[in-house]
mmCIF file of C-alpha atoms in Angstrom:
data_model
loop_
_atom_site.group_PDB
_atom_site.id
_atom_site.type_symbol
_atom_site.label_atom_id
_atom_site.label_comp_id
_atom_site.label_asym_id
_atom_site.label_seq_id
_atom_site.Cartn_x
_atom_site.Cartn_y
_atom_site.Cartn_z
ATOM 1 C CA UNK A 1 101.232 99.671 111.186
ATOM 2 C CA UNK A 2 98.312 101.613 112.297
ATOM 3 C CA UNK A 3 94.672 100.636 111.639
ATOM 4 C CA UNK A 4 91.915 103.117 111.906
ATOM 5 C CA UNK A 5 88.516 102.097 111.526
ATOM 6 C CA UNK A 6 86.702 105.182 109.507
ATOM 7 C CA UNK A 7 83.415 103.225 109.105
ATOM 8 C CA UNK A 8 81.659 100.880 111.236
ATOM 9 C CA UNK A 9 78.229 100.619 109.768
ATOM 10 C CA UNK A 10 76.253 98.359 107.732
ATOM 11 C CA UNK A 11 74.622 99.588 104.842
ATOM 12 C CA UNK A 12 72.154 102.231 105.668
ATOM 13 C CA UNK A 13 74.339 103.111 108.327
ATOM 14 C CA UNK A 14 73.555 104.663 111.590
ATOM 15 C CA UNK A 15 71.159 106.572 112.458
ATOM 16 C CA UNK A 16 68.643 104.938 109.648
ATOM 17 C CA UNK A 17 66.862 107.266 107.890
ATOM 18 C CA UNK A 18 63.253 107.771 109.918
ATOM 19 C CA UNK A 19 64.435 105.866 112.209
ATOM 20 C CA UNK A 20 64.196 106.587 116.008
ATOM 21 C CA UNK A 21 65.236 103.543 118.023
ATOM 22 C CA UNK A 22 67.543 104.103 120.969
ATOM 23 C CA UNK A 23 70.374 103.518 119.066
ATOM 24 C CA UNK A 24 69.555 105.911 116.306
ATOM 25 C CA UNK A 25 68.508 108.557 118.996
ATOM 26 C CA UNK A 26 71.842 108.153 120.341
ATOM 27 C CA UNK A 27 73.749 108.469 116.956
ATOM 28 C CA UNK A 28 71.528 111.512 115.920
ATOM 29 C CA UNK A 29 73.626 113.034 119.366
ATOM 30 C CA UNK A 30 76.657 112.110 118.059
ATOM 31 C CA UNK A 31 77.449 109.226 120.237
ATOM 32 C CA UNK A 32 79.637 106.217 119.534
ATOM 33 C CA UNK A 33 76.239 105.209 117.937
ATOM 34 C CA UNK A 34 76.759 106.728 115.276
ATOM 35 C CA UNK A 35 78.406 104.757 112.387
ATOM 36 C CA UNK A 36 79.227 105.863 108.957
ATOM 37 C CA UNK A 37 80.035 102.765 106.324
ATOM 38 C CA UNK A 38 82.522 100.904 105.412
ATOM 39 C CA UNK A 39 86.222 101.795 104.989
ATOM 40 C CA UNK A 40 89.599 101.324 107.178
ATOM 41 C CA UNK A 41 92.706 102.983 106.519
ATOM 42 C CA UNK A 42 95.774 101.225 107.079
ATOM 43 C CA UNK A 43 99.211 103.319 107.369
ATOM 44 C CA UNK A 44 102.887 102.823 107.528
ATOM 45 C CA UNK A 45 105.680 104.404 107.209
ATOM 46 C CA UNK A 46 106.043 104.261 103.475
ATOM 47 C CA UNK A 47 102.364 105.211 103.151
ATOM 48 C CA UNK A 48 98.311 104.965 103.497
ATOM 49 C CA UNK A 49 96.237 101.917 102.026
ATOM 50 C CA UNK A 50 92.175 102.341 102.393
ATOM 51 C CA UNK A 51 90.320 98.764 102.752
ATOM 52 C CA UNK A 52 86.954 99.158 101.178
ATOM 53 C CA UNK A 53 85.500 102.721 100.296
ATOM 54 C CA UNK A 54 82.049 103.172 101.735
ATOM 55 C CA UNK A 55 79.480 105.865 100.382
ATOM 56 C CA UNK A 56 80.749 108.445 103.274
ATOM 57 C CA UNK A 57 84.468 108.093 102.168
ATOM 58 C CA UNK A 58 84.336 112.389 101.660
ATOM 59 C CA UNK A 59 83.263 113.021 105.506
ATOM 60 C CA UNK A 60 85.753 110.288 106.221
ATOM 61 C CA UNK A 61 88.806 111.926 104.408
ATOM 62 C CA UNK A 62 88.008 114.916 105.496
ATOM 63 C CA UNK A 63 87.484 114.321 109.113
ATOM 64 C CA UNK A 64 90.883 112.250 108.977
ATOM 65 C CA UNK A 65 92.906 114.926 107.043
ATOM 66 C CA UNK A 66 93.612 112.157 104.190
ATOM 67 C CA UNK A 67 94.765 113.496 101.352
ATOM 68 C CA UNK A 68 96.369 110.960 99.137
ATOM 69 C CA UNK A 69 96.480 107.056 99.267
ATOM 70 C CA UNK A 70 98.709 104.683 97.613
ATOM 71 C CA UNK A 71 96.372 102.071 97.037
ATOM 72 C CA UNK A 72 92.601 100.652 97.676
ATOM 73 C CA UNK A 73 91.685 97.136 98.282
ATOM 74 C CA UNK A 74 87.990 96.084 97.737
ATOM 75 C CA UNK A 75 86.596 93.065 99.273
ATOM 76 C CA UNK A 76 83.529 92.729 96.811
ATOM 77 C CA UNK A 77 80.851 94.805 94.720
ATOM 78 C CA UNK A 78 78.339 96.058 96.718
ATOM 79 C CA UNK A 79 77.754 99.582 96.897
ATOM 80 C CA UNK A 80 78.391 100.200 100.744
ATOM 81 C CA UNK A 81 81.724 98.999 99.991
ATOM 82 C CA UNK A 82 83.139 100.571 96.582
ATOM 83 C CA UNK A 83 80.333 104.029 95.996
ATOM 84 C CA UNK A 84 82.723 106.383 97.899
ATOM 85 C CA UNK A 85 85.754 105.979 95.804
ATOM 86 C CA UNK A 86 83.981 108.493 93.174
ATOM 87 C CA UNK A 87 85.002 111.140 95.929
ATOM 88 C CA UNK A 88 88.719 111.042 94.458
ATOM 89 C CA UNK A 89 87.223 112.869 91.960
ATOM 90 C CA UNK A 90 89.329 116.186 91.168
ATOM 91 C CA UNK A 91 91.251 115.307 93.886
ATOM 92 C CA UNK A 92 93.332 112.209 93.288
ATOM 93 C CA UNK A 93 93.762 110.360 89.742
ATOM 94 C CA UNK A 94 95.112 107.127 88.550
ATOM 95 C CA UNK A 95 94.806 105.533 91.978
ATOM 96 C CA UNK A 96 96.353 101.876 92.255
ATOM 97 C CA UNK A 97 93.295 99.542 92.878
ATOM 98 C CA UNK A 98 93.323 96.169 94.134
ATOM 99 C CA UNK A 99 91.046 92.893 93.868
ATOM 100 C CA UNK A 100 89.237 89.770 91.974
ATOM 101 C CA UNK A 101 89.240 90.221 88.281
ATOM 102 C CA UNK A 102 85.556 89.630 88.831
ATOM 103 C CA UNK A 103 84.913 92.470 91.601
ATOM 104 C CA UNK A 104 87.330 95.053 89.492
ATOM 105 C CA UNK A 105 85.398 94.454 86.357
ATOM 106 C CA UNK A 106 81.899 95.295 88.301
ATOM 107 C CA UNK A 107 83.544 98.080 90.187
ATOM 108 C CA UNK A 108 85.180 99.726 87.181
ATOM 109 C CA UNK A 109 82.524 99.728 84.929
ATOM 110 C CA UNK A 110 80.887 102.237 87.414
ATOM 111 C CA UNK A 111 84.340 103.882 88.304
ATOM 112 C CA UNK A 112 85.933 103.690 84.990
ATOM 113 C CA UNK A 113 85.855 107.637 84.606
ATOM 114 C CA UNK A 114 88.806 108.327 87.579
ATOM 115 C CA UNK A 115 90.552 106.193 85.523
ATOM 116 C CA UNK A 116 92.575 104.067 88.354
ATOM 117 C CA UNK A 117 95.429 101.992 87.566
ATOM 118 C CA UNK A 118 93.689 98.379 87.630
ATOM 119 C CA UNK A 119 95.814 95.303 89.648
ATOM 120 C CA UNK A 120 94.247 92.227 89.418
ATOM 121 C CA UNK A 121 94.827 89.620 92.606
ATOM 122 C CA UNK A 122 94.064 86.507 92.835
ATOM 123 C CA UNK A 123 92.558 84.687 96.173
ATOM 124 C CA UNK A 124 95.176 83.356 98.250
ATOM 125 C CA UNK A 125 97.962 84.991 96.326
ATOM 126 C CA UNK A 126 99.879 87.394 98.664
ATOM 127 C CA UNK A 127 101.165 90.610 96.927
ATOM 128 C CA UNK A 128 103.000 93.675 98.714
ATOM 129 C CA UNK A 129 102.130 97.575 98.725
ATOM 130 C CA UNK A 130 103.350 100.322 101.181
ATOM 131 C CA UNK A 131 105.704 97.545 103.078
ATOM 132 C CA UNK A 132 103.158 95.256 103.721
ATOM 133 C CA UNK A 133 102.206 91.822 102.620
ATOM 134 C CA UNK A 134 98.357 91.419 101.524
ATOM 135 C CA UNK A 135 96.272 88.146 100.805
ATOM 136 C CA UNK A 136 92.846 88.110 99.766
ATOM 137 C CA UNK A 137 91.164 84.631 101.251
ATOM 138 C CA UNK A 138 88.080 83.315 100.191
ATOM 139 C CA UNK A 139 84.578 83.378 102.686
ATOM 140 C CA UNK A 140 80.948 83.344 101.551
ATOM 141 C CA UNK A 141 78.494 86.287 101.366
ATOM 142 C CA UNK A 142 74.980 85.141 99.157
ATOM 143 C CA UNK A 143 74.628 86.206 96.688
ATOM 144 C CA UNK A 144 78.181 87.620 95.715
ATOM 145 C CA UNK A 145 79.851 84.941 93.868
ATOM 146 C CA UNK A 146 83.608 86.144 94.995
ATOM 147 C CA UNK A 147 83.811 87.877 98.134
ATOM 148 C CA UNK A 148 87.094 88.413 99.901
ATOM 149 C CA UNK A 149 88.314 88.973 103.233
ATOM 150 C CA UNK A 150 91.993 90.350 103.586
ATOM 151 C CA UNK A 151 95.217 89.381 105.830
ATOM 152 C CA UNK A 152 97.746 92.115 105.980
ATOM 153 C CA UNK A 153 101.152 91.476 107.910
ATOM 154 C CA UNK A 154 104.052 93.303 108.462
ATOM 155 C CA UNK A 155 106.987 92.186 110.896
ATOM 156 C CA UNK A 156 105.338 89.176 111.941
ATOM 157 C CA UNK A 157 102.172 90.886 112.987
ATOM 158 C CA UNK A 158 98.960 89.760 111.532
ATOM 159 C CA UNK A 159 95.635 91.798 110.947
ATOM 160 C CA UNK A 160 92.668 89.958 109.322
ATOM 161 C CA UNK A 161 89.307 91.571 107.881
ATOM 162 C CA UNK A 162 86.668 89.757 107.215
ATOM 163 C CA UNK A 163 84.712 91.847 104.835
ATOM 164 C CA UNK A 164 81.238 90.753 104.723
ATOM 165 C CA UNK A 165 80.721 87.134 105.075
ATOM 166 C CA UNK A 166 78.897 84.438 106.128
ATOM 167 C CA UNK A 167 79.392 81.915 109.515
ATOM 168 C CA UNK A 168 80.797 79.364 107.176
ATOM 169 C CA UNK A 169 84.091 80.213 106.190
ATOM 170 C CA UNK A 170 86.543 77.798 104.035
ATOM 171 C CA UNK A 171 88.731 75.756 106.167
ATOM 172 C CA UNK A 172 91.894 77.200 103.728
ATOM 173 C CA UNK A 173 90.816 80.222 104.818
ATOM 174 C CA UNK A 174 90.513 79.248 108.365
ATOM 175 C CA UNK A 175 94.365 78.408 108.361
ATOM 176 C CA UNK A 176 95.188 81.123 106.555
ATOM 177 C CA UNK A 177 94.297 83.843 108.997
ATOM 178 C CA UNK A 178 94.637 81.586 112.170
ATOM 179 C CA UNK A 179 96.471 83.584 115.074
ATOM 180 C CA UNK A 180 96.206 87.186 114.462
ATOM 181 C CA UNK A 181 96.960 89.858 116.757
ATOM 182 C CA UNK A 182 94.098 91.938 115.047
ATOM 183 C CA UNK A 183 90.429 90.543 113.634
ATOM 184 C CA UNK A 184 88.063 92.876 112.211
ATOM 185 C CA UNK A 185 84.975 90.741 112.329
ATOM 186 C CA UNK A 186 81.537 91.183 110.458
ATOM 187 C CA UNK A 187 78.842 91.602 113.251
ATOM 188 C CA UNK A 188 75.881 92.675 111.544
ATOM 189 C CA UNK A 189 73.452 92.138 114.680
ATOM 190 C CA UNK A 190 73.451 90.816 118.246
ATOM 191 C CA UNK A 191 71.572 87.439 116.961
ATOM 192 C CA UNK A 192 70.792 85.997 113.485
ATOM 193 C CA UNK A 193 68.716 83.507 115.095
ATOM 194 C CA UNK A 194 66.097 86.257 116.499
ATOM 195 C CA UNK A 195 66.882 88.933 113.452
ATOM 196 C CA UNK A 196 67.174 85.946 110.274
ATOM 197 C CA UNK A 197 70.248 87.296 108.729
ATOM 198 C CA UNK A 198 72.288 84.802 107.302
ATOM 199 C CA UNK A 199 74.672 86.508 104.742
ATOM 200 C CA UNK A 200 76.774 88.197 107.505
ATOM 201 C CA UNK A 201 78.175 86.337 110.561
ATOM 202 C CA UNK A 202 75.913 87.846 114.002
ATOM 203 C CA UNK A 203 78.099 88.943 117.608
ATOM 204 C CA UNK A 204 78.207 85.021 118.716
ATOM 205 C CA UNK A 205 79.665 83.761 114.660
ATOM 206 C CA UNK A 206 82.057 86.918 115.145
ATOM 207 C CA UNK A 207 83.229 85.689 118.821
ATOM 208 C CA UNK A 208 83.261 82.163 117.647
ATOM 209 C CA UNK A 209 85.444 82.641 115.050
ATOM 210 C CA UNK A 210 88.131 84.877 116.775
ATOM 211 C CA UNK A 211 88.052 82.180 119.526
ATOM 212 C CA UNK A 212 88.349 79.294 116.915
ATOM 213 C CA UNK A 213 90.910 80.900 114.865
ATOM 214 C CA UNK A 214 93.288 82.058 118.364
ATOM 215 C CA UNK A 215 92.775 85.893 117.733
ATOM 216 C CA UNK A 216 94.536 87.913 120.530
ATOM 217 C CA UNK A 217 92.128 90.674 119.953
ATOM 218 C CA UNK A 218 89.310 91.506 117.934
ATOM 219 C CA UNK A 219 86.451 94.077 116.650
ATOM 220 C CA UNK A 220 83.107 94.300 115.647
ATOM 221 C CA UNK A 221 82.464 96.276 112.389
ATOM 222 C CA UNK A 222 79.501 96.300 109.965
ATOM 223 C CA UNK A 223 77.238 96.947 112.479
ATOM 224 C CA UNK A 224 73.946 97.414 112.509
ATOM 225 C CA UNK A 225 71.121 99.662 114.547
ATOM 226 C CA UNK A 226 69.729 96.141 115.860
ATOM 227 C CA UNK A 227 72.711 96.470 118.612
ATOM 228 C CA UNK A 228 71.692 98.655 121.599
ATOM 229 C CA UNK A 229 73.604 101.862 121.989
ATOM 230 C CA UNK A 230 76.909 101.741 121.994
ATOM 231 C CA UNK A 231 77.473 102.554 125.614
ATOM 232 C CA UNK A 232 75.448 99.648 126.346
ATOM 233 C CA UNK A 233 76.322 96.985 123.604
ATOM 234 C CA UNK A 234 80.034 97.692 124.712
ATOM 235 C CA UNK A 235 80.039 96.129 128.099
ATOM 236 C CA UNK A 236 78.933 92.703 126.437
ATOM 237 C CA UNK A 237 80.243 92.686 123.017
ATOM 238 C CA UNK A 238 83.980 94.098 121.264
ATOM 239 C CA UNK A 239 82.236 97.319 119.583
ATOM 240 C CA UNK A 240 83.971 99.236 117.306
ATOM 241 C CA UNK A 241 83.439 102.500 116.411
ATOM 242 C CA UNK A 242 84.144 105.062 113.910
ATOM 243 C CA UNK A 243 87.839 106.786 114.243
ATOM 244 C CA UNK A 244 88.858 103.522 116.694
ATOM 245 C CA UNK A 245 92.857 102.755 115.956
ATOM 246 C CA UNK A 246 94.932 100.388 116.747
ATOM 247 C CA UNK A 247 98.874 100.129 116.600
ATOM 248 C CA UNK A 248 99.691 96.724 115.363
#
């Protein structure tokens, strides 16, 4: 399979508006900075999966040359995560979408119009699109009651998301995704303890984890302008970066 990573921001993304730290200053030049939000597309060869459909899923499609997918997996109901999906509009119809009962019924009341073909999962249950084998596990995000991350595998190779979530993940969980050859790790800022943010796991929860749970490799995602430029933050931390793929 190959992974793309077509968003690596946090919510306002980066540059933030009116911002001008030197991280925005170097997105604003089109650096590696610059980070739209969240979505990663996932292809094999019987087709293209999209994890999570950020607000700049257009500019992502377009700048990828994506146009169709066979299904869309949402880790939760926030709008940085699900807005984007309205850009199928006029394009692509009747899209197969994926998640909690809970998260589709938020999602869909907003999305009902595009009319998507509704598949609900539950946690820990492992279902199968495009050749692959998907399981939504459970981690913690305040206030979202449900959030999700996801493990896909496919001929014994493991990726594992961890959507937005918290340092404290479920130790069912923590078995579940132990030993992957891929993490995508929530990152949202170099240190909660100096920046206070405590419904996202900071650069030391996401190396912790990948350590605790064996990864062989993993990325930062959901990043935030609090990192220095990415030039910089690189040589100390696993940044990703928009358009970053990996062949699992």
């Amino acid at each position: 399979m190959k992974v793309t990573l077509l968003g690596t921001g946090d919510a306002p993304g980066t540059p933030v508006l009116g911002c001008n730290c030197p991280t925005c200053q170097d997105a604003q030049k089109g650096g590696k900075s610059n980070r739209l939000r969240c979505s990663i597309l996932v292809e094999t060869k019987k087709g293209t999966i999209l994890l999570d459909t950020g607000p700049d899923l257009r500019q992502q499609l377009l700048e990828h040359n994506i146009k169709h997918v066979d299904g869309v997996i949402w880790t939760h109901g926030h709008y940085d995560h699900f807005t984007g999906f309205g850009e199928f509009h006029r394009v692509q119809r009747k899209v197969d979408v994926y998640g909690l009962a809970e998260t589709l019924d938020y999602i869909l009341e907003y999305l009902a119009f595009l009319k998507p073909r509704r598949n609900n999962v539950k946690i820990n249950e492992t279902f199968e699109i495009i050749g692959l084998k998907v399981t939504l596990f459970e981690v913690k995000h305040r206030p979202v009651s449900n959030p999700v991350g996801v493990i896909i595998e496919e001929d014994g190779k493991k990726v594992v998301f961890t959507g937005d979530c918290e340092r404290e993940i479920p130790q069912k969980s923590l078995e579940m995704i132990d030993s992957p050859d891929l993490l995508i790790a929530d990152a949202i800022v170099p240190d909660s303890d100096v920046l206070h943010i405590k419904k996202h796991m900071d650069a030391k929860d996401a190396l912790k984890l990948a350590q605790k749970i064996k990864a062989k490799e993993v990325v930062f995602s959901h990043m935030s302008h609090f990192f220095k430029p990415h030039s910089i933050a690189a040589q100390k931390f696993p940044m990703g970066y928009d358009g970053m793929q990996f062949v699992i």
